[in-house]
Amino acid sequence: MAIATINPATGETLKTFEPLKDVEINAKLDLADRAFADYRQTSFSQRSHWLQKAADILEQEKAEFAKLMTLEMGKPLKGAIAEVEKCVGVCRYYAEHAPDFLADVTVKTDANHSFVRYQPLGAILAVMPWNFPFWQVFRFVAPALMAGNVGLLKHASNVPQCALAIEEIIRRAGFAEGVFQTLLIGAAKVTDLMADDRIKAATLTGSEPAGVSLAVAAGKQIKKTVLELGGSDPFIVLESADLETAVVTATTARMLNNGQSCIAAKRFIIAEAIADKFEKLLLDKFEALKVGDPMQPDTDLGPLATPGILQDLDQQVQTATKSGGKVLIGGHPLLDRPGNFYPPTIIIDIPPDTPIAKEEFFGPVALLFRVSDIDAAIKLANDSPFGLGASAWTTNDQERDRLVEEIQAGAVFINGMVKSDPRLPFGGIKRSGYGRELSIQGIHEFVNVKTVWIK
């Protein structure tokens, strides 16, 4: 895949970039190695000051950064602005809380003094996706830099200007040269990077095949990884639910980021007693969505990020119909305009035991399933290779407790949309990955948890 800015709303190639040569990559690794030797000695107060400055830059220039995201990957502008604001929040969160998260922890033993100390590892490689081109990076950057590590970013090839803008933000904030660098390289270079001794660990957010590739490369070098991969999140609505609120949230949860989110609701599992009404209400909401230019403030649904994603999604929809599914709305690419547009789509009656029912649909397609009771809902929700998030709707306390306890996922949201929050750990189980980002757990992923015993 070429490293280029290609407007997904028009198909126009706006800017291309030459990938770094091996000698240039080596120079950046050397710079990161040298930068770490000094940066690890900086105080928490100094790191916090710089990270707060990065937050200030994001806040003051959010409109420009949002337009850049929309230009490169097509998210509606209002969503892009919200993404920058979220980045401000994660920077301020770790600037304020990292000193406490990484403070020595005294443990009483047979020693005169024993404690746990958290120390940085060195250069951490971040392999990041295009769908949230600022947020995914800053939720790595904020804890990693506050912990005293340095970062190397291999961003998706279709958001190179976002990648370079983030490097510039970190530099402008006052961090020393080499503390955070963008590597404009193709995916094939990642394996070589993991074999380099100057890279100490890696994190990846992306597809399952990409995660497998990185994990294999890192495993050969005995290097720590955190993986946040795909999801086919269930959205369960039981008979006691507040149906009107559930439908409004369901629409947002499926259409967020043009449907291109790992934690988007994808499989809607509805109690039979309310399924007809839910289906009609959801259809009404989908029909009212405005598809169009993502730069316009009233656009609800913009284009998919690349032609390949559009083709893959359409192929999945056609497979679903051949497997017995029925399309209520949408179901084909919008060919009356340039760009990678796919309409809001609802598919019902897919046999839940067919392979396509277990796949992740990365776009504005909702799969609706009907179930007889909570037992069937939980069974269907768990009948997936993924385990990232789940949203469930009920006003019954016993049902709530069962859903929380029995759904197999890294996060369960009751009567709300699954979302990431700096205060809460984020990650999945099964083929959705391992490890956690955000909260105290996220900053502890890339540190040496050192036991100290003194007598």
CSV table of C-alpha atoms in Angstrom, one decimal:
chain,number,residue,atom,x,y,z
A,1,MET,CA,0.0,0.0,0.0
A,2,ALA,CA,1.4,3.4,-1.0
A,3,ILE,CA,2.1,5.9,1.7
A,4,ALA,CA,-0.2,8.6,0.5
A,5,THR,CA,-3.1,10.9,1.3
A,6,ILE,CA,-6.0,9.8,-0.8
A,7,ASN,CA,-9.3,11.6,-0.1
A,8,PRO,CA,-11.8,8.8,0.4
A,9,ALA,CA,-14.7,11.2,-0.4
A,10,THR,CA,-13.4,11.8,-3.9
A,11,GLY,CA,-10.7,9.2,-4.7
A,12,GLU,CA,-8.2,12.0,-5.4
A,13,THR,CA,-4.6,11.4,-4.5
A,14,LEU,CA,-3.5,14.6,-2.7
A,15,LYS,CA,0.0,13.8,-1.6
A,16,THR,CA,2.5,10.9,-1.7
A,17,PHE,CA,5.5,10.1,0.5
A,18,GLU,CA,8.6,8.1,-0.1
A,19,PRO,CA,9.1,5.4,2.5
A,20,LEU,CA,12.2,5.7,4.6
A,21,LYS,CA,15.3,3.9,3.4
A,22,ASP,CA,17.0,1.5,5.7
A,23,VAL,CA,19.8,3.9,6.5
A,24,GLU,CA,17.2,6.5,7.5
A,25,ILE,CA,15.4,4.0,9.7
A,26,ASN,CA,18.6,3.1,11.4
A,27,ALA,CA,19.4,6.8,12.1
A,28,LYS,CA,16.0,7.2,13.7
A,29,LEU,CA,16.5,4.1,15.9
A,30,ASP,CA,19.9,5.5,16.9
A,31,LEU,CA,18.3,8.8,17.8
A,32,ALA,CA,15.6,7.1,19.9
A,33,ASP,CA,18.3,5.1,21.7
A,34,ARG,CA,20.3,8.2,22.6
A,35,ALA,CA,17.2,10.2,23.5
A,36,PHE,CA,16.1,7.5,25.9
A,37,ALA,CA,19.3,7.6,27.8
A,38,ASP,CA,18.6,11.3,28.7
A,39,TYR,CA,14.8,11.3,28.8
A,40,ARG,CA,14.5,8.5,31.3
A,41,GLN,CA,16.3,10.8,33.8
A,42,THR,CA,13.7,13.6,33.5
A,43,SER,CA,11.3,14.2,36.4
A,44,PHE,CA,7.6,13.5,36.4
A,45,SER,CA,6.9,17.2,36.8
A,46,GLN,CA,8.9,18.0,33.7
A,47,ARG,CA,7.2,15.2,31.6
A,48,SER,CA,3.8,16.4,32.9
A,49,HIS,CA,4.6,20.0,31.9
A,50,TRP,CA,5.4,18.9,28.3
A,51,LEU,CA,2.4,16.6,28.0
A,52,GLN,CA,0.1,19.4,29.3
A,53,LYS,CA,1.6,21.6,26.6
A,54,ALA,CA,0.8,19.0,24.0
A,55,ALA,CA,-2.8,19.0,25.3
A,56,ASP,CA,-2.8,22.8,24.9
A,57,ILE,CA,-1.7,22.6,21.3
A,58,LEU,CA,-4.4,19.9,20.5
A,59,GLU,CA,-7.0,22.0,22.2
A,60,GLN,CA,-6.1,25.3,20.5
A,61,GLU,CA,-5.7,23.8,17.0
A,62,LYS,CA,-8.4,21.1,17.1
A,63,ALA,CA,-10.2,22.4,14.0
A,64,GLU,CA,-7.2,22.0,11.8
A,65,PHE,CA,-6.2,18.6,13.1
A,66,ALA,CA,-9.8,17.4,12.7
A,67,LYS,CA,-9.9,18.5,9.1
A,68,LEU,CA,-6.7,16.6,8.4
A,69,MET,CA,-8.2,13.4,9.8
A,70,THR,CA,-11.4,13.9,7.8
A,71,LEU,CA,-9.3,14.6,4.6
A,72,GLU,CA,-7.2,11.5,5.0
A,73,MET,CA,-9.7,8.8,6.3
A,74,GLY,CA,-13.1,10.3,5.8
A,75,LYS,CA,-14.7,10.5,9.3
A,76,PRO,CA,-17.4,13.2,9.7
A,77,LEU,CA,-15.8,16.4,10.8
A,78,LYS,CA,-17.8,16.6,14.0
A,79,GLY,CA,-16.5,13.2,15.0
A,80,ALA,CA,-12.9,14.3,14.1
A,81,ILE,CA,-13.2,17.3,16.4
A,82,ALA,CA,-14.5,15.0,19.2
A,83,GLU,CA,-11.5,12.8,18.6
A,84,VAL,CA,-9.0,15.6,19.1
A,85,GLU,CA,-10.9,16.6,22.3
A,86,LYS,CA,-10.5,13.1,23.6
A,87,CYS,CA,-6.8,13.2,22.9
A,88,VAL,CA,-6.6,16.4,25.1
A,89,GLY,CA,-8.3,14.4,27.8
A,90,VAL,CA,-5.9,11.5,27.8
A,91,CYS,CA,-2.9,13.8,27.8
A,92,ARG,CA,-4.2,15.7,30.8
A,93,TYR,CA,-5.2,12.5,32.6
A,94,TYR,CA,-1.8,10.9,32.5
A,95,ALA,CA,0.0,14.2,33.1
A,96,GLU,CA,-1.9,14.4,36.4
A,97,HIS,CA,-2.1,10.7,37.4
A,98,ALA,CA,1.1,9.1,36.2
A,99,PRO,CA,3.3,10.1,39.2
A,100,ASP,CA,0.9,8.3,41.5
A,101,PHE,CA,0.5,5.3,39.1
A,102,LEU,CA,4.3,4.9,39.0
A,103,ALA,CA,5.2,5.7,42.6
A,104,ASP,CA,7.1,3.0,44.6
A,105,VAL,CA,4.8,0.6,46.3
A,106,THR,CA,6.1,-0.6,49.7
A,107,VAL,CA,5.5,-4.3,50.5
A,108,LYS,CA,6.1,-5.7,54.0
A,109,THR,CA,8.4,-8.7,53.9
A,110,ASP,CA,11.3,-10.1,56.0
A,111,ALA,CA,13.5,-7.3,54.6
A,112,ASN,CA,14.2,-4.1,56.3
A,113,HIS,CA,12.7,-2.4,53.3
A,114,SER,CA,11.1,-4.0,50.2
A,115,PHE,CA,9.1,-2.3,47.5
A,116,VAL,CA,8.1,-2.4,43.9
A,117,ARG,CA,9.6,0.2,41.5
A,118,TYR,CA,8.3,1.0,38.0
A,119,GLN,CA,11.0,1.8,35.4
A,120,PRO,CA,10.8,2.5,31.7
A,121,LEU,CA,11.9,0.0,29.1
A,122,GLY,CA,13.2,2.1,26.3
A,123,ALA,CA,12.0,2.6,22.7
A,124,ILE,CA,8.4,1.2,22.2
A,125,LEU,CA,7.1,0.6,18.7
A,126,ALA,CA,3.5,1.6,18.1
A,127,VAL,CA,1.8,0.1,15.0
A,128,MET,CA,-1.4,2.1,14.7
A,129,PRO,CA,-4.5,2.0,12.5
A,130,TRP,CA,-6.1,4.7,10.3
A,131,ASN,CA,-9.6,4.6,11.8
A,132,PHE,CA,-8.8,6.9,14.8
A,133,PRO,CA,-5.6,8.3,13.6
A,134,PHE,CA,-5.0,10.7,16.5
A,135,TRP,CA,-6.8,9.0,19.4
A,136,GLN,CA,-5.1,5.6,18.9
A,137,VAL,CA,-1.7,7.2,18.9
A,138,PHE,CA,-2.2,9.6,21.9
A,139,ARG,CA,-3.6,6.8,24.1
A,140,PHE,CA,-0.2,5.2,23.6
A,141,VAL,CA,1.9,8.3,23.7
A,142,ALA,CA,0.5,9.8,26.9
A,143,PRO,CA,1.3,6.8,29.2
A,144,ALA,CA,4.4,5.7,27.4
A,145,LEU,CA,6.1,9.1,27.6
A,146,MET,CA,5.0,9.7,31.1
A,147,ALA,CA,6.6,6.4,32.1
A,148,GLY,CA,9.9,7.6,30.7
A,149,ASN,CA,9.8,5.5,27.5
A,150,VAL,CA,10.4,6.9,24.0
A,151,GLY,CA,8.1,6.2,21.1
A,152,LEU,CA,8.4,5.2,17.5
A,153,LEU,CA,5.2,5.3,15.4
A,154,LYS,CA,4.5,3.2,12.4
A,155,HIS,CA,1.2,4.6,11.4
A,156,ALA,CA,-1.2,3.3,8.7
A,157,SER,CA,-0.1,4.2,5.2
A,158,ASN,CA,-3.2,6.2,4.3
A,159,VAL,CA,-2.8,8.7,7.2
A,160,PRO,CA,0.8,9.9,6.8
A,161,GLN,CA,0.0,13.6,7.4
A,162,CYS,CA,-1.7,12.7,10.6
A,163,ALA,CA,1.4,10.8,11.7
A,164,LEU,CA,3.7,13.7,10.9
A,165,ALA,CA,1.4,16.2,12.6
A,166,ILE,CA,1.5,14.1,15.8
A,167,GLU,CA,5.3,14.1,15.8
A,168,GLU,CA,5.3,17.8,15.3
A,169,ILE,CA,2.9,18.3,18.2
A,170,ILE,CA,5.2,16.4,20.5
A,171,ARG,CA,8.2,18.4,19.4
A,172,ARG,CA,6.4,21.7,19.8
A,173,ALA,CA,5.3,20.7,23.3
A,174,GLY,CA,9.0,20.7,24.3
A,175,PHE,CA,9.9,17.0,24.3
A,176,ALA,CA,13.5,16.5,23.2
A,177,GLU,CA,14.4,15.4,19.7
A,178,GLY,CA,14.0,11.6,19.3
A,179,VAL,CA,11.6,11.1,22.2
A,180,PHE,CA,8.8,10.5,19.7
A,181,GLN,CA,9.3,9.9,16.0
A,182,THR,CA,7.2,8.9,13.1
A,183,LEU,CA,8.5,6.2,10.7
A,184,LEU,CA,7.0,6.5,7.3
A,185,ILE,CA,7.4,2.8,6.3
A,186,GLY,CA,5.4,-0.1,4.9
A,187,ALA,CA,4.1,-3.0,7.0
A,188,ALA,CA,6.8,-5.3,5.7
A,189,LYS,CA,9.4,-3.4,7.7
A,190,VAL,CA,7.8,-4.2,11.1
A,191,THR,CA,9.4,-7.6,11.4
A,192,ASP,CA,12.8,-6.2,10.9
A,193,LEU,CA,12.1,-3.5,13.5
A,194,MET,CA,11.1,-6.1,16.1
A,195,ALA,CA,14.4,-7.9,15.5
A,196,ASP,CA,16.4,-4.8,16.4
A,197,ASP,CA,17.7,-4.7,19.9
A,198,ARG,CA,17.0,-1.0,20.2
A,199,ILE,CA,13.2,-1.8,20.1
A,200,LYS,CA,12.2,-3.1,23.5
A,201,ALA,CA,8.5,-3.8,23.1
A,202,ALA,CA,5.6,-3.0,20.8
A,203,THR,CA,1.9,-2.3,20.8
A,204,LEU,CA,-0.5,-2.7,17.9
A,205,THR,CA,-4.1,-1.8,17.2
A,206,GLY,CA,-5.4,-3.2,14.0
A,207,SER,CA,-6.6,-6.4,12.2
A,208,GLU,CA,-6.2,-9.9,13.5
A,209,PRO,CA,-3.7,-10.9,10.8
A,210,ALA,CA,-1.6,-7.8,11.6
A,211,GLY,CA,-1.6,-8.7,15.3
A,212,VAL,CA,-0.6,-12.3,14.6
A,213,SER,CA,2.3,-11.1,12.4
A,214,LEU,CA,3.6,-8.7,15.1
A,215,ALA,CA,3.1,-11.2,17.9
A,216,VAL,CA,5.1,-13.8,16.0
A,217,ALA,CA,7.9,-11.4,15.2
A,218,ALA,CA,8.0,-10.1,18.9
A,219,GLY,CA,7.8,-13.7,20.3
A,220,LYS,CA,10.9,-14.7,18.4
A,221,GLN,CA,12.7,-11.9,20.2
A,222,ILE,CA,11.0,-12.5,23.6
A,223,LYS,CA,9.6,-8.9,23.5
A,224,LYS,CA,6.5,-7.7,25.2
A,225,THR,CA,3.4,-6.8,23.1
A,226,VAL,CA,0.0,-5.4,23.6
A,227,LEU,CA,-2.6,-6.2,20.9
A,228,GLU,CA,-6.0,-4.6,20.4
A,229,LEU,CA,-7.5,-6.3,17.4
A,230,GLY,CA,-10.9,-6.8,15.9
A,231,GLY,CA,-14.3,-7.1,17.4
A,232,SER,CA,-17.8,-8.2,16.6
A,233,ASP,CA,-19.5,-6.6,19.5
A,234,PRO,CA,-23.0,-7.7,20.6
A,235,PHE,CA,-25.7,-5.2,21.4
A,236,ILE,CA,-28.2,-7.1,23.4
A,237,VAL,CA,-31.7,-5.6,24.0
A,238,LEU,CA,-34.0,-7.5,26.4
A,239,GLU,CA,-37.7,-7.1,27.0
A,240,SER,CA,-37.4,-4.8,30.0
A,241,ALA,CA,-35.1,-2.3,28.2
A,242,ASP,CA,-35.8,1.4,27.5
A,243,LEU,CA,-36.4,0.7,23.9
A,244,GLU,CA,-36.4,4.2,22.5
A,245,THR,CA,-33.0,5.0,24.2
A,246,ALA,CA,-31.6,1.7,23.1
A,247,VAL,CA,-32.5,2.3,19.4
A,248,VAL,CA,-31.0,5.8,19.4
A,249,THR,CA,-27.8,4.5,21.0
A,250,ALA,CA,-27.8,1.5,18.7
A,251,THR,CA,-27.7,3.8,15.7
A,252,THR,CA,-24.8,5.9,17.1
A,253,ALA,CA,-23.0,2.7,18.1
A,254,ARG,CA,-23.2,1.2,14.7
A,255,MET,CA,-22.5,4.4,12.6
A,256,LEU,CA,-19.7,5.9,14.7
A,257,ASN,CA,-16.7,6.6,12.5
A,258,ASN,CA,-18.7,5.5,9.5
A,259,GLY,CA,-19.0,2.1,11.1
A,260,GLN,CA,-15.3,1.6,11.2
A,261,SER,CA,-14.6,1.0,14.8
A,262,CYS,CA,-13.4,-2.2,16.6
A,263,ILE,CA,-15.9,-1.5,19.5
A,264,ALA,CA,-18.8,-0.5,17.2
A,265,ALA,CA,-22.0,-2.5,17.9
A,266,LYS,CA,-22.2,-5.0,15.1
A,267,ARG,CA,-24.5,-7.9,16.1
A,268,PHE,CA,-27.8,-6.7,17.4
A,269,ILE,CA,-29.4,-9.5,19.6
A,270,ILE,CA,-33.0,-8.6,20.3
A,271,ALA,CA,-35.5,-10.4,22.5
A,272,GLU,CA,-38.3,-11.8,20.3
A,273,ALA,CA,-41.1,-10.0,22.3
A,274,ILE,CA,-39.7,-6.5,21.2
A,275,ALA,CA,-37.9,-7.5,18.0
A,276,ASP,CA,-40.5,-6.2,15.6
A,277,LYS,CA,-40.7,-2.8,17.3
A,278,PHE,CA,-36.9,-2.5,17.6
A,279,GLU,CA,-36.4,-3.4,13.9
A,280,LYS,CA,-38.9,-0.8,12.8
A,281,LEU,CA,-37.4,1.9,15.0
A,282,LEU,CA,-33.9,1.1,13.9
A,283,LEU,CA,-34.9,1.1,10.2
A,284,ASP,CA,-36.5,4.6,10.7
A,285,LYS,CA,-33.2,5.9,12.3
A,286,PHE,CA,-31.1,4.4,9.5
A,287,GLU,CA,-33.3,5.9,6.8
A,288,ALA,CA,-32.9,9.4,8.4
A,289,LEU,CA,-29.1,9.4,8.3
A,290,LYS,CA,-27.5,11.8,5.9
A,291,VAL,CA,-24.7,10.3,3.8
A,292,GLY,CA,-22.3,12.7,2.1
A,293,ASP,CA,-19.3,15.0,2.3
A,294,PRO,CA,-17.7,14.4,5.7
A,295,MET,CA,-16.5,18.0,5.8
A,296,GLN,CA,-20.0,19.2,6.1
A,297,PRO,CA,-21.2,19.6,9.7
A,298,ASP,CA,-24.6,18.0,9.1
A,299,THR,CA,-23.2,14.8,7.5
A,300,ASP,CA,-24.0,11.7,9.6
A,301,LEU,CA,-22.1,9.1,7.5
A,302,GLY,CA,-19.1,9.7,5.3
A,303,PRO,CA,-17.1,7.4,3.1
A,304,LEU,CA,-15.2,4.3,4.0
A,305,ALA,CA,-11.5,4.8,4.2
A,306,THR,CA,-10.3,2.9,1.1
A,307,PRO,CA,-11.7,1.2,-2.0
A,308,GLY,CA,-10.5,-2.1,-0.6
A,309,ILE,CA,-12.5,-1.7,2.6
A,310,LEU,CA,-15.6,-0.9,0.5
A,311,GLN,CA,-15.1,-4.0,-1.6
A,312,ASP,CA,-14.5,-6.2,1.3
A,313,LEU,CA,-17.7,-5.0,3.1
A,314,ASP,CA,-19.8,-5.4,0.0
A,315,GLN,CA,-18.5,-8.9,-0.5
A,316,GLN,CA,-19.5,-9.7,3.1
A,317,VAL,CA,-23.0,-8.3,2.6
A,318,GLN,CA,-23.5,-10.4,-0.6
A,319,THR,CA,-22.2,-13.5,1.3
A,320,ALA,CA,-24.7,-12.8,4.1
A,321,THR,CA,-27.6,-12.7,1.6
A,322,LYS,CA,-26.5,-15.9,-0.1
A,323,SER,CA,-26.4,-17.5,3.4
A,324,GLY,CA,-30.0,-16.7,4.0
A,325,GLY,CA,-29.9,-13.1,5.2
A,326,LYS,CA,-32.4,-10.5,4.0
A,327,VAL,CA,-31.4,-6.8,3.4
A,328,LEU,CA,-33.9,-4.3,4.8
A,329,ILE,CA,-32.1,-1.2,3.8
A,330,GLY,CA,-28.9,-0.5,1.8
A,331,GLY,CA,-26.9,-3.5,0.7
A,332,HIS,CA,-24.8,-2.1,-2.2
A,333,PRO,CA,-22.1,0.6,-2.7
A,334,LEU,CA,-23.4,4.0,-3.7
A,335,LEU,CA,-22.2,4.3,-7.3
A,336,ASP,CA,-23.9,7.6,-8.0
A,337,ARG,CA,-21.0,9.6,-6.7
A,338,PRO,CA,-17.2,9.4,-6.4
A,339,GLY,CA,-15.6,8.1,-3.3
A,340,ASN,CA,-16.0,5.0,-1.1
A,341,PHE,CA,-19.6,5.4,0.0
A,342,TYR,CA,-21.6,2.6,1.5
A,343,PRO,CA,-25.2,3.2,2.7
A,344,PRO,CA,-26.6,2.4,6.2
A,345,THR,CA,-27.5,-1.3,5.9
A,346,ILE,CA,-29.6,-3.7,8.0
A,347,ILE,CA,-29.5,-7.5,7.5
A,348,ILE,CA,-31.9,-9.8,9.2
A,349,ASP,CA,-32.5,-13.6,9.2
A,350,ILE,CA,-28.8,-14.6,8.9
A,351,PRO,CA,-28.5,-18.1,10.4
A,352,PRO,CA,-26.4,-17.5,13.4
A,353,ASP,CA,-24.3,-20.7,12.9
A,354,THR,CA,-23.1,-19.6,9.4
A,355,PRO,CA,-19.5,-18.4,9.2
A,356,ILE,CA,-20.4,-14.9,7.9
A,357,ALA,CA,-22.5,-14.3,11.1
A,358,LYS,CA,-19.3,-14.6,13.1
A,359,GLU,CA,-17.2,-12.1,11.0
A,360,GLU,CA,-16.5,-8.5,11.8
A,361,PHE,CA,-18.3,-6.1,9.4
A,362,PHE,CA,-16.1,-2.9,9.3
A,363,GLY,CA,-18.6,-0.5,8.0
A,364,PRO,CA,-22.2,0.8,8.4
A,365,VAL,CA,-23.9,-2.7,8.4
A,366,ALA,CA,-26.0,-4.0,11.3
A,367,LEU,CA,-26.8,-7.6,11.7
A,368,LEU,CA,-30.1,-8.3,13.5
A,369,PHE,CA,-30.7,-11.6,15.4
A,370,ARG,CA,-33.8,-12.6,17.4
A,371,VAL,CA,-33.6,-14.7,20.6
A,372,SER,CA,-36.2,-16.2,22.9
A,373,ASP,CA,-34.7,-15.2,26.2
A,374,ILE,CA,-31.6,-14.1,28.1
A,375,ASP,CA,-30.0,-17.6,28.0
A,376,ALA,CA,-30.2,-17.5,24.2
A,377,ALA,CA,-28.9,-13.9,24.1
A,378,ILE,CA,-25.8,-14.7,26.2
A,379,LYS,CA,-25.1,-17.9,24.2
A,380,LEU,CA,-25.3,-16.0,20.9
A,381,ALA,CA,-23.2,-13.1,22.2
A,382,ASN,CA,-20.4,-15.4,23.3
A,383,ASP,CA,-20.6,-17.5,20.1
A,384,SER,CA,-17.8,-15.4,18.5
A,385,PRO,CA,-14.1,-15.6,18.1
A,386,PHE,CA,-13.9,-12.1,19.3
A,387,GLY,CA,-14.3,-10.6,22.8
A,388,LEU,CA,-13.7,-6.9,22.8
A,389,GLY,CA,-16.8,-5.1,24.1
A,390,ALA,CA,-20.5,-5.7,24.6
A,391,SER,CA,-23.5,-3.5,25.2
A,392,ALA,CA,-26.6,-4.9,27.0
A,393,TRP,CA,-29.9,-3.3,27.8
A,394,THR,CA,-32.2,-4.2,30.6
A,395,THR,CA,-33.8,-2.7,33.7
A,396,ASN,CA,-33.9,-6.0,35.5
A,397,ASP,CA,-31.3,-6.3,38.2
A,398,GLN,CA,-31.0,-10.1,37.9
A,399,GLU,CA,-30.6,-9.9,34.1
A,400,ARG,CA,-28.0,-7.2,34.6
A,401,ASP,CA,-25.9,-9.3,37.0
A,402,ARG,CA,-26.0,-12.3,34.6
A,403,LEU,CA,-24.9,-10.2,31.6
A,404,VAL,CA,-22.0,-8.7,33.5
A,405,GLU,CA,-20.9,-12.1,34.8
A,406,GLU,CA,-21.4,-14.3,31.8
A,407,ILE,CA,-20.7,-12.2,28.7
A,408,GLN,CA,-17.2,-13.0,27.4
A,409,ALA,CA,-15.6,-9.6,26.7
A,410,GLY,CA,-13.0,-7.1,27.9
A,411,ALA,CA,-15.8,-4.6,28.6
A,412,VAL,CA,-19.5,-4.9,29.3
A,413,PHE,CA,-21.6,-1.7,29.2
A,414,ILE,CA,-25.1,-1.9,30.7
A,415,ASN,CA,-27.6,0.5,29.2
A,416,GLY,CA,-24.9,2.5,27.4
A,417,MET,CA,-22.6,2.4,24.4
A,418,VAL,CA,-19.2,0.8,24.6
A,419,LYS,CA,-16.5,3.4,24.6
A,420,SER,CA,-12.9,3.9,25.7
A,421,ASP,CA,-12.3,6.2,28.7
A,422,PRO,CA,-8.8,7.1,30.0
A,423,ARG,CA,-10.0,6.2,33.6
A,424,LEU,CA,-10.9,2.6,32.6
A,425,PRO,CA,-8.7,-0.2,31.2
A,426,PHE,CA,-9.4,-1.0,27.6
A,427,GLY,CA,-8.7,-4.3,25.7
A,428,GLY,CA,-10.1,-7.6,24.8
A,429,ILE,CA,-10.0,-11.4,25.1
A,430,LYS,CA,-10.0,-14.3,22.7
A,431,ARG,CA,-9.0,-13.1,19.2
A,432,SER,CA,-9.6,-9.5,20.1
A,433,GLY,CA,-6.1,-9.4,21.6
A,434,TYR,CA,-4.4,-9.2,25.0
A,435,GLY,CA,-3.1,-6.6,27.4
A,436,ARG,CA,-4.7,-3.3,28.3
A,437,GLU,CA,-4.5,0.3,27.4
A,438,LEU,CA,-5.5,3.3,29.5
A,439,SER,CA,-6.0,3.7,33.2
A,440,ILE,CA,-3.3,2.4,35.6
A,441,GLN,CA,-3.2,-0.9,33.8
A,442,GLY,CA,-2.2,0.8,30.6
A,443,ILE,CA,0.8,2.6,31.9
A,444,HIS,CA,2.0,-0.5,33.7
A,445,GLU,CA,2.2,-2.5,30.4
A,446,PHE,CA,5.5,-1.0,29.3
A,447,VAL,CA,7.5,-0.7,32.4
A,448,ASN,CA,9.9,-3.0,34.3
A,449,VAL,CA,8.1,-3.9,37.5
A,450,LYS,CA,11.2,-4.2,39.6
A,451,THR,CA,11.2,-5.9,43.0
A,452,VAL,CA,13.6,-4.3,45.4
A,453,TRP,CA,14.6,-6.1,48.7
A,454,ILE,CA,16.9,-4.4,51.2
A,455,LYS,CA,18.4,-5.7,54.5
